[in-house]
Coordinates of C-alpha atoms and ligand atoms in Angstrom, one line a residue:
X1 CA 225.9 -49.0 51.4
X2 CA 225.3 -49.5 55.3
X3 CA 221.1 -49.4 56.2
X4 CA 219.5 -51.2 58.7
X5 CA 218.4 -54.3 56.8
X6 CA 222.2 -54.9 55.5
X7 CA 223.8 -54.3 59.1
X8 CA 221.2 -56.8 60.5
X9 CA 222.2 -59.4 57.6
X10 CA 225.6 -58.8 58.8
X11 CA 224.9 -59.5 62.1
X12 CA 224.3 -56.7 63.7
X13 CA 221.2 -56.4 66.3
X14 CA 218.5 -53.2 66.2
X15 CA 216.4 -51.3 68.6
X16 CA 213.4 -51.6 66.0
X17 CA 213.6 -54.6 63.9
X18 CA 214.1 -53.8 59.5
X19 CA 211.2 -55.2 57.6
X20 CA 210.2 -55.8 53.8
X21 CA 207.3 -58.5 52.7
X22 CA 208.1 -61.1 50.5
X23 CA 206.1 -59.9 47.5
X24 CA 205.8 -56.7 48.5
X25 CA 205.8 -55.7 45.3
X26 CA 202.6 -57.0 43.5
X27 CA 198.8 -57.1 42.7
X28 CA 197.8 -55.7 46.6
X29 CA 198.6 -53.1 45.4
X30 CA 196.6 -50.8 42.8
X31 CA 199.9 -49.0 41.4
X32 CA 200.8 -52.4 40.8
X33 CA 197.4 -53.4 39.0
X34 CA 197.6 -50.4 36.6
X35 CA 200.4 -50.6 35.0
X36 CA 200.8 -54.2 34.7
X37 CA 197.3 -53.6 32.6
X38 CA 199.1 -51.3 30.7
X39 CA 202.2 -53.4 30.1
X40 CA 199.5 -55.9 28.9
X41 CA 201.2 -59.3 31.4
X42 CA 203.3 -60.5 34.0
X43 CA 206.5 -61.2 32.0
X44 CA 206.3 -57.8 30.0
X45 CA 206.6 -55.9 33.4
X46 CA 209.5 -58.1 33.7
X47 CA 211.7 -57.6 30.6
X48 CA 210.9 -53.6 30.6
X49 CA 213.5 -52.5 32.8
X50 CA 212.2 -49.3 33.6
X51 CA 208.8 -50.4 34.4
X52 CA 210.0 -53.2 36.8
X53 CA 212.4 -50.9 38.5
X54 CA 208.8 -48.6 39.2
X55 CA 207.1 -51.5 40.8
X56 CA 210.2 -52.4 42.8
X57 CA 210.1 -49.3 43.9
X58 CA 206.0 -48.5 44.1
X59 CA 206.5 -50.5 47.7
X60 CA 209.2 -48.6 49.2
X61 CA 207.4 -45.3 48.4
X62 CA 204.3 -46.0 50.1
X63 CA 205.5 -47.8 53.2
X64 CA 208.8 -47.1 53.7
X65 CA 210.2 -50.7 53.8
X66 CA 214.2 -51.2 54.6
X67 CA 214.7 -53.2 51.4
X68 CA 213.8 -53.6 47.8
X69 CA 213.4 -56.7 46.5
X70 CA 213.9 -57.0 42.6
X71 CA 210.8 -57.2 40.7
X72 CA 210.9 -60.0 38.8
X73 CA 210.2 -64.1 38.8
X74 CA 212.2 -67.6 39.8
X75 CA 210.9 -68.9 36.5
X76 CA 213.2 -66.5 34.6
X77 CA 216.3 -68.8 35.0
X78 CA 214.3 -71.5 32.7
X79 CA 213.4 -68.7 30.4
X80 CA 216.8 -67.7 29.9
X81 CA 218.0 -71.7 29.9
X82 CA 215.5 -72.4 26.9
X83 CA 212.5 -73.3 27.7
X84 CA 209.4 -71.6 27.0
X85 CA 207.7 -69.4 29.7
X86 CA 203.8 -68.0 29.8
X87 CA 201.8 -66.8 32.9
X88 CA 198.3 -67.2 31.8
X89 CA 195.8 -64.9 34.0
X90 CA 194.4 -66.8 36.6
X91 CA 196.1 -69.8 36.1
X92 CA 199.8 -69.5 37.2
X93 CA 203.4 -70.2 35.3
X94 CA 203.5 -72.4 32.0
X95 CA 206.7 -73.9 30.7
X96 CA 206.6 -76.0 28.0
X97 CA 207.7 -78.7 26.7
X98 CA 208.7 -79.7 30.3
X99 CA 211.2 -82.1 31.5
X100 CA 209.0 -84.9 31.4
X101 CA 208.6 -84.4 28.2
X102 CA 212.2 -83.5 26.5
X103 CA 215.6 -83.5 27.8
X104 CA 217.7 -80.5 29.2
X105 CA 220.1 -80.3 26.6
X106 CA 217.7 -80.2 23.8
X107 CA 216.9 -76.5 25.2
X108 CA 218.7 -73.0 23.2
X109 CA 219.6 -70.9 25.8
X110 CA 218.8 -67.0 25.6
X111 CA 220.9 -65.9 28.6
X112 CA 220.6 -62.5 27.3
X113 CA 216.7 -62.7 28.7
X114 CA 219.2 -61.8 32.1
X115 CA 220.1 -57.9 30.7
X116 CA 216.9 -56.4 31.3
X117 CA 216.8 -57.8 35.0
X118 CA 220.4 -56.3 35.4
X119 CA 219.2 -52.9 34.4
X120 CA 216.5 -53.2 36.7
X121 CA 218.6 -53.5 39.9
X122 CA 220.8 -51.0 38.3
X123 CA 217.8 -48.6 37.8
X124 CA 216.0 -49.3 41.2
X125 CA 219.4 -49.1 42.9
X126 CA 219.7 -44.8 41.2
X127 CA 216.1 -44.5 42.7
X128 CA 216.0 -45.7 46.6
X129 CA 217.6 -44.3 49.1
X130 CA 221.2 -45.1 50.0
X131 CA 220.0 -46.5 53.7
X132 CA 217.4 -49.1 51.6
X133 CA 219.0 -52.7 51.1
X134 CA 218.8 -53.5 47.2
X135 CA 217.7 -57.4 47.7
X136 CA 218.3 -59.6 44.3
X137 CA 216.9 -63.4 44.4
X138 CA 216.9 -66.5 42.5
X139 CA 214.5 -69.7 43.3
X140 CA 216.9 -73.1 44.5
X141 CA 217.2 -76.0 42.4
X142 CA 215.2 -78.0 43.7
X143 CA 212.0 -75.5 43.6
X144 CA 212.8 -74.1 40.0
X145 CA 213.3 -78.1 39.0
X146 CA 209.8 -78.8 40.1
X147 CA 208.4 -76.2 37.8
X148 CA 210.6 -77.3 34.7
X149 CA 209.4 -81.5 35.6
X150 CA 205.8 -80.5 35.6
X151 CA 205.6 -77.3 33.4
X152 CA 203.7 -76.0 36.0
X153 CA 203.1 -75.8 39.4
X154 CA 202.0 -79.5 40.9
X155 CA 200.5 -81.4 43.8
X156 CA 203.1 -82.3 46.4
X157 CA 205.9 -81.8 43.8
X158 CA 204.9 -85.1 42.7
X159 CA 206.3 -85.4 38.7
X160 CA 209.7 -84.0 40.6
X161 CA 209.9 -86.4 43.5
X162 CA 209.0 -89.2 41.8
X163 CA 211.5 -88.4 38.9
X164 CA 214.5 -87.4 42.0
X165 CA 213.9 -91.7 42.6
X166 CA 213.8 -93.1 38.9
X167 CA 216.4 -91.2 37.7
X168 CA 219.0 -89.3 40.4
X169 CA 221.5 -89.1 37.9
X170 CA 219.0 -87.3 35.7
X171 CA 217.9 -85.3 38.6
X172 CA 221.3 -84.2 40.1
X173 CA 222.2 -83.0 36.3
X174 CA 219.2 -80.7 36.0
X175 CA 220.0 -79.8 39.6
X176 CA 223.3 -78.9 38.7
X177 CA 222.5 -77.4 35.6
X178 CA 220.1 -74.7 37.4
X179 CA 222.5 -74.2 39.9
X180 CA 225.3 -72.8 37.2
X181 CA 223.1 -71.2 35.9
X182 CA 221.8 -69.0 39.0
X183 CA 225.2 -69.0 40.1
X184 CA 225.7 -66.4 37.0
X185 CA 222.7 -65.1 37.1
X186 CA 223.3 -63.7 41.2
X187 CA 226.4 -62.5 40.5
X188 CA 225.0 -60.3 37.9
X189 CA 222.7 -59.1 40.1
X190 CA 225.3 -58.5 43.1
X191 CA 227.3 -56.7 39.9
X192 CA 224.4 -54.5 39.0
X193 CA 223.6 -53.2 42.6
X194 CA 221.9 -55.7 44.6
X195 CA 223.7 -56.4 48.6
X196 CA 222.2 -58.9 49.7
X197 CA 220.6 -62.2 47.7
X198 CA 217.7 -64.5 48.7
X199 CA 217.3 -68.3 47.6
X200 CA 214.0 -68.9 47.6
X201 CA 212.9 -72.8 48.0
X202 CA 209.6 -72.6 48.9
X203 CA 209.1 -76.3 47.9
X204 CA 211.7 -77.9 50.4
X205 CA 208.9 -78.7 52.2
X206 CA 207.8 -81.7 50.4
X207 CA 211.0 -83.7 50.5
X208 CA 212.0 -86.8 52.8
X209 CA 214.9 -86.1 55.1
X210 CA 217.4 -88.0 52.7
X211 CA 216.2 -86.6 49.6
X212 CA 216.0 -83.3 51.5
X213 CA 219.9 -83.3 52.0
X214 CA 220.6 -84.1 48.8
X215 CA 218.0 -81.7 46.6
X216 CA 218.1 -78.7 49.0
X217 CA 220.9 -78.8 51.4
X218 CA 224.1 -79.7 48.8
X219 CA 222.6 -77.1 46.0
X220 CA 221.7 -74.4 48.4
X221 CA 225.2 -75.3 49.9
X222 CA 227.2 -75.0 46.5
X223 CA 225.3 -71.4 45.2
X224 CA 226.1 -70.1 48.4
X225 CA 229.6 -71.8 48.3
X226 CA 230.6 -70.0 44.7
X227 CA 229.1 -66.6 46.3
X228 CA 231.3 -66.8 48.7
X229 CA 234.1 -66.8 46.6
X230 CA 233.2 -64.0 44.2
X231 CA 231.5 -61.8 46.4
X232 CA 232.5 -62.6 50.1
X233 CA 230.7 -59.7 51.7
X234 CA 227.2 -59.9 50.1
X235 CA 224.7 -61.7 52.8
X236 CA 223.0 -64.9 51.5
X237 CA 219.8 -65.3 53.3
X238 CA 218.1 -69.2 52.6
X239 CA 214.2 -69.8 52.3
X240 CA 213.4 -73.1 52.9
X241 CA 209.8 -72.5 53.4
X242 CA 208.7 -76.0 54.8
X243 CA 211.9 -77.4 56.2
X244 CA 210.3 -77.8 59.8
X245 CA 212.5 -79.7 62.0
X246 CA 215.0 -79.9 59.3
X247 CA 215.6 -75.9 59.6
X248 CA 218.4 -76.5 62.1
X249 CA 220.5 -79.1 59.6
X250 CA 219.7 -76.3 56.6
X251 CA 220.9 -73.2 58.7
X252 CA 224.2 -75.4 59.6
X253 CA 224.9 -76.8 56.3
X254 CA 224.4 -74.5 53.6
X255 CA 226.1 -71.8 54.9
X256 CA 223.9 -69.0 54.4
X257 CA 224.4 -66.2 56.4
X258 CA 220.6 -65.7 57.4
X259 CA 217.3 -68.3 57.3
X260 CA 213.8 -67.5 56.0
X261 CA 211.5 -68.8 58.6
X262 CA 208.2 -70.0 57.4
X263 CA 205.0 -69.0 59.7
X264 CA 204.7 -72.7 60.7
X265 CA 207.4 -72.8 62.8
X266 CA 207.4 -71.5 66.5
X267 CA 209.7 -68.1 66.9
X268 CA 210.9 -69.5 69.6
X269 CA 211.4 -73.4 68.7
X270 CA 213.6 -71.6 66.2
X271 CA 215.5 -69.2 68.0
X272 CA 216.2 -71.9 70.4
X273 CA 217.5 -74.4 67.7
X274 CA 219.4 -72.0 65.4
X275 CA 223.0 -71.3 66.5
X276 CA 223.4 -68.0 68.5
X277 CA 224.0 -64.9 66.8
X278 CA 222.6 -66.4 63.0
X279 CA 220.4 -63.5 61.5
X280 CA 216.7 -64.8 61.0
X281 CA 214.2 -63.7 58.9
X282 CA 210.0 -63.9 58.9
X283 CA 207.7 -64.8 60.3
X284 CA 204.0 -63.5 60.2
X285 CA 201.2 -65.4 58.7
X286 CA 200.8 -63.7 55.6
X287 CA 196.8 -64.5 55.8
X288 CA 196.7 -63.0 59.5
X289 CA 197.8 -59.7 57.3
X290 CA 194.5 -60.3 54.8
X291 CA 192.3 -61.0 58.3
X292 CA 193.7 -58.2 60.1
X293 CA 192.5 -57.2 63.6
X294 CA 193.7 -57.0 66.9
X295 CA 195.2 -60.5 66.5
X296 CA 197.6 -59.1 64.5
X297 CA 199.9 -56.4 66.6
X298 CA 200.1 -59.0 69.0
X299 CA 201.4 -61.7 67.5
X300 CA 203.6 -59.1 66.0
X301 CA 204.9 -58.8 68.9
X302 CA 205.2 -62.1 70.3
X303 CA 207.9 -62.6 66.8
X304 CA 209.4 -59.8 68.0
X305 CA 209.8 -60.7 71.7
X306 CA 211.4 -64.6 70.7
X307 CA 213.9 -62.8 68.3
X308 CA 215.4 -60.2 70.8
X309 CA 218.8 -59.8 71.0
X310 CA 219.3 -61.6 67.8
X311 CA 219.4 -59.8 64.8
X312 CA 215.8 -60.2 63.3
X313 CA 214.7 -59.1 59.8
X314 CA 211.0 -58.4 60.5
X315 CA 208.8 -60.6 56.8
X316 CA 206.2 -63.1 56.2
X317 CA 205.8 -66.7 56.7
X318 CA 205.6 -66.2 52.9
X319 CA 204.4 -64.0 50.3
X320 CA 201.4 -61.1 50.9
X321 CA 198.3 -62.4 49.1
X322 CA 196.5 -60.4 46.8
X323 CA 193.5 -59.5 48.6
X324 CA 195.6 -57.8 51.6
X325 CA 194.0 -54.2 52.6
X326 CA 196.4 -52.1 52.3
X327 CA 195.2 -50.3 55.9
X328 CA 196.5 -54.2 57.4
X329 CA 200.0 -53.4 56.0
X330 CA 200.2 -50.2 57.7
X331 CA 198.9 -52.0 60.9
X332 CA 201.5 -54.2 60.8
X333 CA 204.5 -51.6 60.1
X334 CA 203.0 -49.6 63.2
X335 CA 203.5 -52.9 65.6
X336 CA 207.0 -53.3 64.0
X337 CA 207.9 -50.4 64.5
X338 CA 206.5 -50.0 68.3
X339 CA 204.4 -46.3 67.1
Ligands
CP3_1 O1 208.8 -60.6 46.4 C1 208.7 -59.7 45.5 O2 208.0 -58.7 45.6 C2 209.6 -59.9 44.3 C3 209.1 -60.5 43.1 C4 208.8 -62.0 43.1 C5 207.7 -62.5 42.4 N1 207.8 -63.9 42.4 C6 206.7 -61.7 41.6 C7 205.5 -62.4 41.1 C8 209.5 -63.1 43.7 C9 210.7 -63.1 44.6 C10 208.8 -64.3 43.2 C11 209.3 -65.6 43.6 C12 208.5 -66.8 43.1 N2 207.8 -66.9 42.0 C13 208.4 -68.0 43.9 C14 209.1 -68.3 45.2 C15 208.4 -67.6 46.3 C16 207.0 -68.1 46.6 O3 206.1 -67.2 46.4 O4 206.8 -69.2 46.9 C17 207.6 -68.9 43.1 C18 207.3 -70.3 43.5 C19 207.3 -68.2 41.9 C20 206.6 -68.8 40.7 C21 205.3 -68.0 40.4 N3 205.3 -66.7 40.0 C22 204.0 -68.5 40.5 C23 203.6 -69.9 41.0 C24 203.2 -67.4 40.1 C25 201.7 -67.5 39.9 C26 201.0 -67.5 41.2 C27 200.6 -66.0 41.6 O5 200.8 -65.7 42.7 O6 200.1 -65.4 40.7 C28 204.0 -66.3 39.8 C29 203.6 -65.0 39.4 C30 204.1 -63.8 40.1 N4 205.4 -63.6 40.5 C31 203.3 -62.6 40.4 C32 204.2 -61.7 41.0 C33 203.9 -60.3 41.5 C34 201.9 -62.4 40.0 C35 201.9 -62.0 38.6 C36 200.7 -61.1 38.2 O7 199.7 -61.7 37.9 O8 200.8 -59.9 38.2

């Protein structure tokens, strides 16, 4: 279904830029914080359908975003390849035994953990309106390997770097293996209702340019590759949150149809390097959002000015943070949209 977000994806250039937040969906919000209390965790929202497809949808409601982004978590393609997932409160992701510690195959996959994330898109999909983009995601390789190395998140990416130049072979299999597997897991969500995918890889900022080519740009390049082929009219946008002066190499090679630009880079640094006409995405300073203030509108509108006339999906550098006011988020829709 046409909408604003999808035409722009497409290609296509608007008078008042689309916008969704990367996280929009999430603990900002106090819809959000009650029932996740009632569902008791993090990963119970997940796996209950119905109530995911609420906080998808808790976003849209109050602000009137141009997409919906899937509730749910990069860290459920390990879940559903076998290994064991737990967010403890307050102290991030768990997966255990990790990589370091056990080898890939020794996993028992459960790809039916991937059903209840289906229904999700297919619920949310029955509740937004037709003109709202249904976004699905997965995480890239490379990011979702660095959690399944370490069992957590880590310090530079360290246990994955350092394991990417003992062992390549090892590396490019687990590589591989998550790529398959997200491969799948996209098209299920493309099946279920989702028209446009993100691939998040918000660690590609810790890699050297050689390693870089090899961990982000050929995975990134083969998911979108096999999308391509089974779904050739459902926009890929990539995230390569850290990829500096490597964005340029990434937005040729990959071939995604539209890049996730990180609030380090300079709006117009990267309209300049990025080949004319290639939908961009970001790129606000998701803590300028927490501090608020006049600073705010007008460096709204300084993304906005380096992005005309290319087709700009107003986001983030990267996800909202928790303590955002929720008064900031209406600031910043009110720039966006020139009221
Ligand atoms: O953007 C959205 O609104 C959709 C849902 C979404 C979540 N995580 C929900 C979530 C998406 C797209 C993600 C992606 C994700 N998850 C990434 C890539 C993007 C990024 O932020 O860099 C990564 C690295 C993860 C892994 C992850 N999930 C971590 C490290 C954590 C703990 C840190 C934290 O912020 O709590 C999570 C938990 C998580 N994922 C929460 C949400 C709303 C918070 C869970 C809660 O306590 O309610």
């Amino acid at each position: 279904m046409p909408g604003p977000l999808l035409d722009t994806l497409k290609g296509s250039t608007q008078n008042v830029a689309p916008v969704w937040l990367m996280r929009q969906a999430g603990r900002y919000l106090p819809e959000y914080r009650e029932l996740r209390a009632e569902k008791g965790g993090f990963l119970e929202l997940v796996y209950d359908s119905e109530a995911a497809a609420e906080v998808t949808v808790q976003p849209i409601r109050r602000f009137g975003f141009d997409g919906a982004i899937l509730f749910s978590d990069i860290l459920i393609v390990p879940h559903a390849m076998g290994q064991g997932l737990e967010f403890l409160a307050g102290e991030g992701p768990k997966l255990s035994p990790t990589l370091l510690e056990t080898e890939l195959d020794s996993f028992v996959h459960a790809y039916e953990r991937f059903d209840p994330v289906y229904e999700t898109v297919r619920l949310t999909r029955a509740q937004i309106a037709d003109t709202v983009t249904m976004l699905g995601f997965a995480g890239s390789p490379w990011t979702v390997a660095t959690y399944m190395i370490a069992g957590e998140g880590s310090k530079d990416q360290g246990p994955a770097r350092l394991l990417a130049y003992r062992d390549p072979s090892r590396m490019q299999a687990i590589c591989d293996a998550i790529a398959e597997v997200s491969i799948e897991y996209l098209r299920g969500q493309i099946d279920a209702g989702a028209e446009a995918v993100q691939l998040f890889d918000s660690w590609a900022g810790s890699l050297a340019p050689d390693e870089f080519e090899r961990w982000v740009v050929a995975p990134n390049a083969k998911i979108v590759a096999a999308i391509k082929q089974s779904h050739p009219d459902v926009p890929v946008i990539g995230f390569p949150k850290g990829a500096g002066a490597k964005l340029p190499v990434y937005a040729r090679e990959t071939g995604v149809d539209a890049v996730g630009l990180d609030e380090t880079l300079d709006p117009a640094w990267a309209n300049s390097v990025l080949p004319d006409g290639m939908p961009v995405q970001g790129n606000l300073d998701p803590l300028l959002v927490e501090a608020g203030g006049d600073a705010l509108p007008k460096r709204v509108e300084t993304i906005l000015e380096a992005f005309k006339g290319r087709p700009h999906v107003f986001n983030l550098g990267h996800g909202i943070g928790q303590f955002t006011p929720i008064e900031h988020v209406e600031q910043l829709l009110r720039a966006v949209r020139g009221e």
